[in-house]
Coordinates of C-alpha atoms in Angstrom, one line a residue:
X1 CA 23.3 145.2 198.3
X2 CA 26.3 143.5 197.8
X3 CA 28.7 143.6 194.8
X4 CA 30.6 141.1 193.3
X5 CA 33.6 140.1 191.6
X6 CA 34.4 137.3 189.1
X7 CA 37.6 136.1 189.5
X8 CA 40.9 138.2 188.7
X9 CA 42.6 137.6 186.0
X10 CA 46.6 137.9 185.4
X11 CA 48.1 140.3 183.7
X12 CA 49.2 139.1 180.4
X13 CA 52.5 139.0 179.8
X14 CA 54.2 140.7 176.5
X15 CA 56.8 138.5 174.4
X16 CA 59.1 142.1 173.9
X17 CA 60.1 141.7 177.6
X18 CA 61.2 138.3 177.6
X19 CA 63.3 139.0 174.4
X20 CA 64.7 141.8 175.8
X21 CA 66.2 140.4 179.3
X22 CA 67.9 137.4 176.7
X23 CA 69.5 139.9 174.9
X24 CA 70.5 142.1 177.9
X25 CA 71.9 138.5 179.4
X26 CA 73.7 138.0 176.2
X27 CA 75.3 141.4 175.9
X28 CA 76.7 140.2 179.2
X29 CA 78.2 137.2 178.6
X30 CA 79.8 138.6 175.0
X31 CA 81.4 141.4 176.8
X32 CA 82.6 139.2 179.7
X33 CA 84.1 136.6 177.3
X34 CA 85.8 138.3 174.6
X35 CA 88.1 140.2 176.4
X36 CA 89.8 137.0 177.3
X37 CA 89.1 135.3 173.9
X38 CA 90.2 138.4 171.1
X39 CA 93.9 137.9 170.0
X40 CA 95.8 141.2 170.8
X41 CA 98.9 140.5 169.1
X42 CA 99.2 138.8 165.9
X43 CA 103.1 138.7 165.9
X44 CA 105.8 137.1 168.4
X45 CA 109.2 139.4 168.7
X46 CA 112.2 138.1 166.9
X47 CA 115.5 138.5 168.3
X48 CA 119.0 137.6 166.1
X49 CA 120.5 135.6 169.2
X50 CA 117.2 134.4 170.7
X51 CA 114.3 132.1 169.6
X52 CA 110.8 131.6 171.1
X53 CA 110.2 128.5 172.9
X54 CA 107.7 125.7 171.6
X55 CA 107.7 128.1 168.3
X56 CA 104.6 129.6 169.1
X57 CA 102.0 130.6 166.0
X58 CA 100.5 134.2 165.9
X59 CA 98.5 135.7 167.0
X60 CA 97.9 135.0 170.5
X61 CA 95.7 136.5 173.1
X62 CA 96.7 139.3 175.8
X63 CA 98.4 137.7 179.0
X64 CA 99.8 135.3 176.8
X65 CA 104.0 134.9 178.2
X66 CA 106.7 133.4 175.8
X67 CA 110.0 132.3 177.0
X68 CA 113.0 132.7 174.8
X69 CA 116.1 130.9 174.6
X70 CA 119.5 131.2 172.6
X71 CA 119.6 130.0 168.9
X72 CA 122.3 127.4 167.9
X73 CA 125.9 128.6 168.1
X74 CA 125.1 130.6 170.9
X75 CA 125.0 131.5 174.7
X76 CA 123.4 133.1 177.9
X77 CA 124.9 136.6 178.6
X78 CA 126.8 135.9 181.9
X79 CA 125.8 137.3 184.7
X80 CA 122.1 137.3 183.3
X81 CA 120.8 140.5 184.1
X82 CA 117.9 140.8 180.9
X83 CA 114.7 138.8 180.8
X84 CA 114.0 136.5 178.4
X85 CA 110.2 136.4 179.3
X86 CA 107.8 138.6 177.8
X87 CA 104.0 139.0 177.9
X88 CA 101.7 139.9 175.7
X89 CA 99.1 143.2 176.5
X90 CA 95.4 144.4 175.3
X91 CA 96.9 146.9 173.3
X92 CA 99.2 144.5 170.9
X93 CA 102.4 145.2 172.5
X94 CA 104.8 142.8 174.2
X95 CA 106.1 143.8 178.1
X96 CA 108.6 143.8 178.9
X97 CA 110.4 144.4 176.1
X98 CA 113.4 142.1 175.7
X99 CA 116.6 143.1 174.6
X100 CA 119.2 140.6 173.0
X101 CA 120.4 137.5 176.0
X102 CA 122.5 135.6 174.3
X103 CA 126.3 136.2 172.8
X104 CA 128.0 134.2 170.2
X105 CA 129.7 131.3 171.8
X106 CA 134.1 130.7 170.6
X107 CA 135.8 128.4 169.1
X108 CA 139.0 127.2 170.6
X109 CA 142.3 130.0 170.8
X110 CA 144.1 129.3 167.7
X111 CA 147.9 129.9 168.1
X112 CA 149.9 131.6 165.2
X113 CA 151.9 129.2 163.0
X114 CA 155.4 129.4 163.0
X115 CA 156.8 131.6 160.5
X116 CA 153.1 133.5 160.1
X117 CA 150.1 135.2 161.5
X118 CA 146.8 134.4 161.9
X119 CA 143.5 137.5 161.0
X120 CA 140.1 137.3 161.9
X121 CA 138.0 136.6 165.2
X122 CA 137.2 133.2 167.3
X123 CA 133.6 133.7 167.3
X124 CA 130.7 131.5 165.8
X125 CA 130.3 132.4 161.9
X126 CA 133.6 134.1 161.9
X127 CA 136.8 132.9 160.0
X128 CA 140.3 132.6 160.8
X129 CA 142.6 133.8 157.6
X130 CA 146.2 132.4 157.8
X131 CA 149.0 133.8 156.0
X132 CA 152.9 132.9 156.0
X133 CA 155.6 135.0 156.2
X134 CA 158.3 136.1 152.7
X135 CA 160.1 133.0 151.9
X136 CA 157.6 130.5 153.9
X137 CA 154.6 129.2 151.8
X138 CA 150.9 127.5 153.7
X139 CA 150.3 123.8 153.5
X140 CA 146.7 123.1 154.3
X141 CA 143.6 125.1 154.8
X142 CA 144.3 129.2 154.3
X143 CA 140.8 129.8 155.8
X144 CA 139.1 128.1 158.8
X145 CA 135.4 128.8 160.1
X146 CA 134.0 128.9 163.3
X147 CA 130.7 126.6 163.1
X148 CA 128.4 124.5 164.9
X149 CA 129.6 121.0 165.8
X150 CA 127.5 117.5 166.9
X151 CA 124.8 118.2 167.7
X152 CA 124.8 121.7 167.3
X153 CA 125.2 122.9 171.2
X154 CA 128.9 123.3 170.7
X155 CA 131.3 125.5 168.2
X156 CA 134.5 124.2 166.3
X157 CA 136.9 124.9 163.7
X158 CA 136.1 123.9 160.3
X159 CA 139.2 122.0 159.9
X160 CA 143.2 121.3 161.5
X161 CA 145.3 124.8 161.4
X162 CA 147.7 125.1 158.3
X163 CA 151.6 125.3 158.7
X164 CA 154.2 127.6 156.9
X165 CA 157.2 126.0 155.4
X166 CA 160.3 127.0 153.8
X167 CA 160.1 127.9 150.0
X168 CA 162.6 125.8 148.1
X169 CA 163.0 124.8 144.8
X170 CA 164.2 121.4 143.0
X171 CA 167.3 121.8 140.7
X172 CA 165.5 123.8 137.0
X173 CA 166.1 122.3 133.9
X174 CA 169.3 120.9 132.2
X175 CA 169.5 122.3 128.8
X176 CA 170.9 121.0 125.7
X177 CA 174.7 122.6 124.6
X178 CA 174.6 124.5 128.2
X179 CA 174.2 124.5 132.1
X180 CA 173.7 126.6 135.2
X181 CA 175.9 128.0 138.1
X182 CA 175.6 125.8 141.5
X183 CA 174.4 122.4 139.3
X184 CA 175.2 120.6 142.1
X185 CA 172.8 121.4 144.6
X186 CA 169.6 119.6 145.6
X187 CA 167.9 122.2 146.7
X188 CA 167.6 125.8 145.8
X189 CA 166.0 128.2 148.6
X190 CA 163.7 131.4 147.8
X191 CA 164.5 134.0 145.5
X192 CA 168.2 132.6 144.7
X193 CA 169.1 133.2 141.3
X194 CA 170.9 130.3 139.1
X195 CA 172.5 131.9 135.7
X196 CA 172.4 129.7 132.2
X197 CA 175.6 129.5 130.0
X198 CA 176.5 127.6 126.6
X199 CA 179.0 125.7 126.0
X200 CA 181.7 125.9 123.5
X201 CA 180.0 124.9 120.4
X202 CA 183.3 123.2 118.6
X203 CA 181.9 124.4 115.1
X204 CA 182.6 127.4 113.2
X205 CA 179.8 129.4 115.1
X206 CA 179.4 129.5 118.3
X207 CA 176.0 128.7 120.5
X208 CA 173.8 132.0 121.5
X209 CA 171.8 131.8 124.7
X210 CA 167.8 132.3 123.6
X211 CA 165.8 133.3 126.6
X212 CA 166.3 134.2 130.2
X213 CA 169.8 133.7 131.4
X214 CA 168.6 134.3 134.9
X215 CA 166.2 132.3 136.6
X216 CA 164.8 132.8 140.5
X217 CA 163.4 130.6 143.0
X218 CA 159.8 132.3 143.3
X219 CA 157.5 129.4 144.9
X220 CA 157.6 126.3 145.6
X221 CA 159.1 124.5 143.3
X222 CA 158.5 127.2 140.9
X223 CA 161.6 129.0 138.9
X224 CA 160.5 132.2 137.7
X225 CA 160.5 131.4 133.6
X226 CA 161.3 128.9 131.3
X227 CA 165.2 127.7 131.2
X228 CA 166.3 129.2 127.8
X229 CA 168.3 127.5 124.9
X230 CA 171.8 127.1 123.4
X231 CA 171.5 127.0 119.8
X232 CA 173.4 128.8 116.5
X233 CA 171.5 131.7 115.3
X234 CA 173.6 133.3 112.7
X235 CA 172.1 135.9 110.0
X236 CA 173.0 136.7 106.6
X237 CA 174.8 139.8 106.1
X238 CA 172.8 142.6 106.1
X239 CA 173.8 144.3 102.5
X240 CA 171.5 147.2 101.5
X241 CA 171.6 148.4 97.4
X242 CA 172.3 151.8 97.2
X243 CA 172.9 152.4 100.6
X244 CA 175.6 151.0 103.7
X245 CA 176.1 150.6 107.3
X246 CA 176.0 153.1 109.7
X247 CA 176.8 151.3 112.7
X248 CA 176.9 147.0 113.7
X249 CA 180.3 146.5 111.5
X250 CA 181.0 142.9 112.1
X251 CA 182.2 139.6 110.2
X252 CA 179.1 137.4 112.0
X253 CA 176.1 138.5 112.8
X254 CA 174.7 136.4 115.7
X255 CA 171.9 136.5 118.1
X256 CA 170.7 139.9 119.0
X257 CA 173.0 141.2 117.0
X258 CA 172.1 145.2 115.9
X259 CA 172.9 147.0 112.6
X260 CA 172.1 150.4 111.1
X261 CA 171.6 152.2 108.0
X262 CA 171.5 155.1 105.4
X263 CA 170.7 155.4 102.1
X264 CA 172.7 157.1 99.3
X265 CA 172.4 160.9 98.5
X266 CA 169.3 160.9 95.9
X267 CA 167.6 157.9 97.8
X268 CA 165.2 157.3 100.5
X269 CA 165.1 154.7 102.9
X270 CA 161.7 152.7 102.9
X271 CA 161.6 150.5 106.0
X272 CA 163.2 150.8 109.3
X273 CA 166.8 151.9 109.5
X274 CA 167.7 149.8 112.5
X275 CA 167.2 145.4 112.3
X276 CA 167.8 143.2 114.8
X277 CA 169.3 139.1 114.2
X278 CA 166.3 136.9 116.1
X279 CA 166.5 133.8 117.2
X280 CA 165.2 132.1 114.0
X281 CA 168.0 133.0 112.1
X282 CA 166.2 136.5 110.3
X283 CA 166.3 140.1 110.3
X284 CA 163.6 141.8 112.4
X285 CA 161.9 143.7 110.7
X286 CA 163.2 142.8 107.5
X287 CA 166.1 144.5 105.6
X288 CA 164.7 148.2 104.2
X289 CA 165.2 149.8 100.5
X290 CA 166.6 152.6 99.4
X291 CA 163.8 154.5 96.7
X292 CA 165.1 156.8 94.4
X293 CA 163.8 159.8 95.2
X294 CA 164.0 162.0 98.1
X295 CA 161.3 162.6 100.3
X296 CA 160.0 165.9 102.0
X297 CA 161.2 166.4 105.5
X298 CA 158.3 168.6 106.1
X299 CA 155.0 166.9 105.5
X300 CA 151.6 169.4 105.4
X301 CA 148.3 168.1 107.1
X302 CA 145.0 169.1 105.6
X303 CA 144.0 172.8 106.5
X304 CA 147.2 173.7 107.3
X305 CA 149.5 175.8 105.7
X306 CA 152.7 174.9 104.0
X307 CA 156.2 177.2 104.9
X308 CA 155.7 178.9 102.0
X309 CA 151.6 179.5 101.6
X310 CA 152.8 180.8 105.7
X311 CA 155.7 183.4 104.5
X312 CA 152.4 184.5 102.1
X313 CA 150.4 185.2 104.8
X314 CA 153.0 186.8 106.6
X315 CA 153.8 189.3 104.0
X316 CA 150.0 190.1 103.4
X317 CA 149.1 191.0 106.9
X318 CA 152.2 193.2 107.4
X319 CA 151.2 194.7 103.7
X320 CA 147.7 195.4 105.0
X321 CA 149.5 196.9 108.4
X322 CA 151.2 199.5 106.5
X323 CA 148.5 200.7 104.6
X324 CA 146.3 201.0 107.7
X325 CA 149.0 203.2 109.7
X326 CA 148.5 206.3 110.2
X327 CA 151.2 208.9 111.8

């Protein structure tokens, strides 16, 4: 007896296995592509001398390389021994790391003016300060700056160096009723010294000199004050009711003229005691009084004791001494 058999059938296939080799494929792919894809670092290095070519935008992924090159206004290190080319790596940092290339380019070798000096550095950004020597004064700029030119690949100075020239002054000021020593020059040189006078008045009085007598040659063109003035300047006698002169005895009192006084015995003086003849023609300060009266030499502030409330104390303490002693 023979057995038999139907026909065999497949086996049937389950849907989890299928789903699971896609996702094992996926898993894969994901962690074959995203180490190339994931940005490792999210900042390019800055350097004060150096920028990053084609500016490149953060972040960027690792085996990413920048190149650097100098910023305006300056210049390759020579000889080049640094790189300027970094790298980006999977951990975020850059290798290898750069150190500053580039140095700041000069300007042209200034030469010192005659007469002067020159302070300060050649270098781009820096400043050149001039300065002249005693008696010489600058004409032009005092400062010049090193700074980018054209297009910005070179350096120059911000302007033509200064000069120092000799400090001299134009004859000062004729005054009315005087004049000054060495009138007939054209041109007075620093720090010389011309001296005012009046002339003889042909009046009764004669003219005072009001100001500076002296005048110096400080800058240019610059006389150290105002010329002064020749005028009259007479005061009336200084007479002082019941009380005289102590010192200034004199017919005219003139310009600057000084007097002094005291008062009777039995008065006070109330004022200064000593007055000067100004320039307008008056007494500074004005003539005193004498007061009837005589005042006290010694004046008491409150909480402290007169001479005599002190000679009280005095006699109390050495009172209450006496008792106390003993033998």
């Amino acid at each position: 007896m023979t057995a038999s058999c139907g026909p065999r059938r497949a086996p049937r296939r389950r849907p989890f296995s299928s789903w699971s080799h896609f996702v094992g494929n996926l898993l894969v792919t994901l962690a074959l592509w995203l180490p190339a894809s994931t940005d490792a670092c999210d900042k390019i290095p800055r350097y004060a001398s150096m920028k990053a070519k084609g500016n490149p935008v953060p972040p960027v992924s690792a085996g990413f390389a920048v190149e650097y090159e100098c910023r305006l206004g300056y210049r390759l290190i020579v000889p080049l021994v640094r790189p300027t080319t970094t790298v980006c790596q999977p951990d975020g940092t850059w290798a290898p790391p750069l150190r500053e290339a580039c140095t700041r380019k000069s300007c042209p070798q200034l030469a010192e003016p005659l007469n002067g000096r020159i302070e300060g550095t050649f270098q781009f950004g820096a400043q050149a300060n001039y300065s002249c020597n005693v008696g010489y004064h600058l004409v032009g700029t005092p400062v010049l700056r090193c700074e980018l030119a054209g297009d910005g690949n070179n350096v120059a100075w911000s302007g033509d160096p200064p000069q120092c020239e000799k400090i001299l002054c134009q004859p000062p000021q004729q005054i009315e009723n005087g004049t000054f020593s060495n009138s007939h020059k054209d041109t007075f040189e620093y720090n010389e010294v011309v001296t005012y006078s009046c002339k003889p008045s042909g009046g009764p009085d004669e003219y005072s000199l009001v100001g500076k007598s002296k005048l110096i040659c400080s800058g240019p063109n610059k006389w150290s004050s105002d010329p002064p003035e020749c005028k009259v300047v007479r005061c009336d006698y200084p007479s002082l009711r019941d009380g005289e002169l102590v010192s200034g005895f004199r017919k005219k009192y003139y310009y600057k003229a000084e007097v002094e006084f005291k008062c009777n015995q039995g008065y006070s003086l109330e004022g200064s005691g000593k007055i000067v003849c100004e320039a307008n023609s008056t007494w500074v300060p004005e003539i005193p009084r004498c007061v009837k009266g005589v005042k006290s030499s010694v004046s008491s502030s409150p909480g402290r004791p007169t001479p005599d409330e002190t000679l009280v104390i005095l006699l109390n303490y050495a009172f209450i001494g006496l008792f106390l002693y003993v033998p």
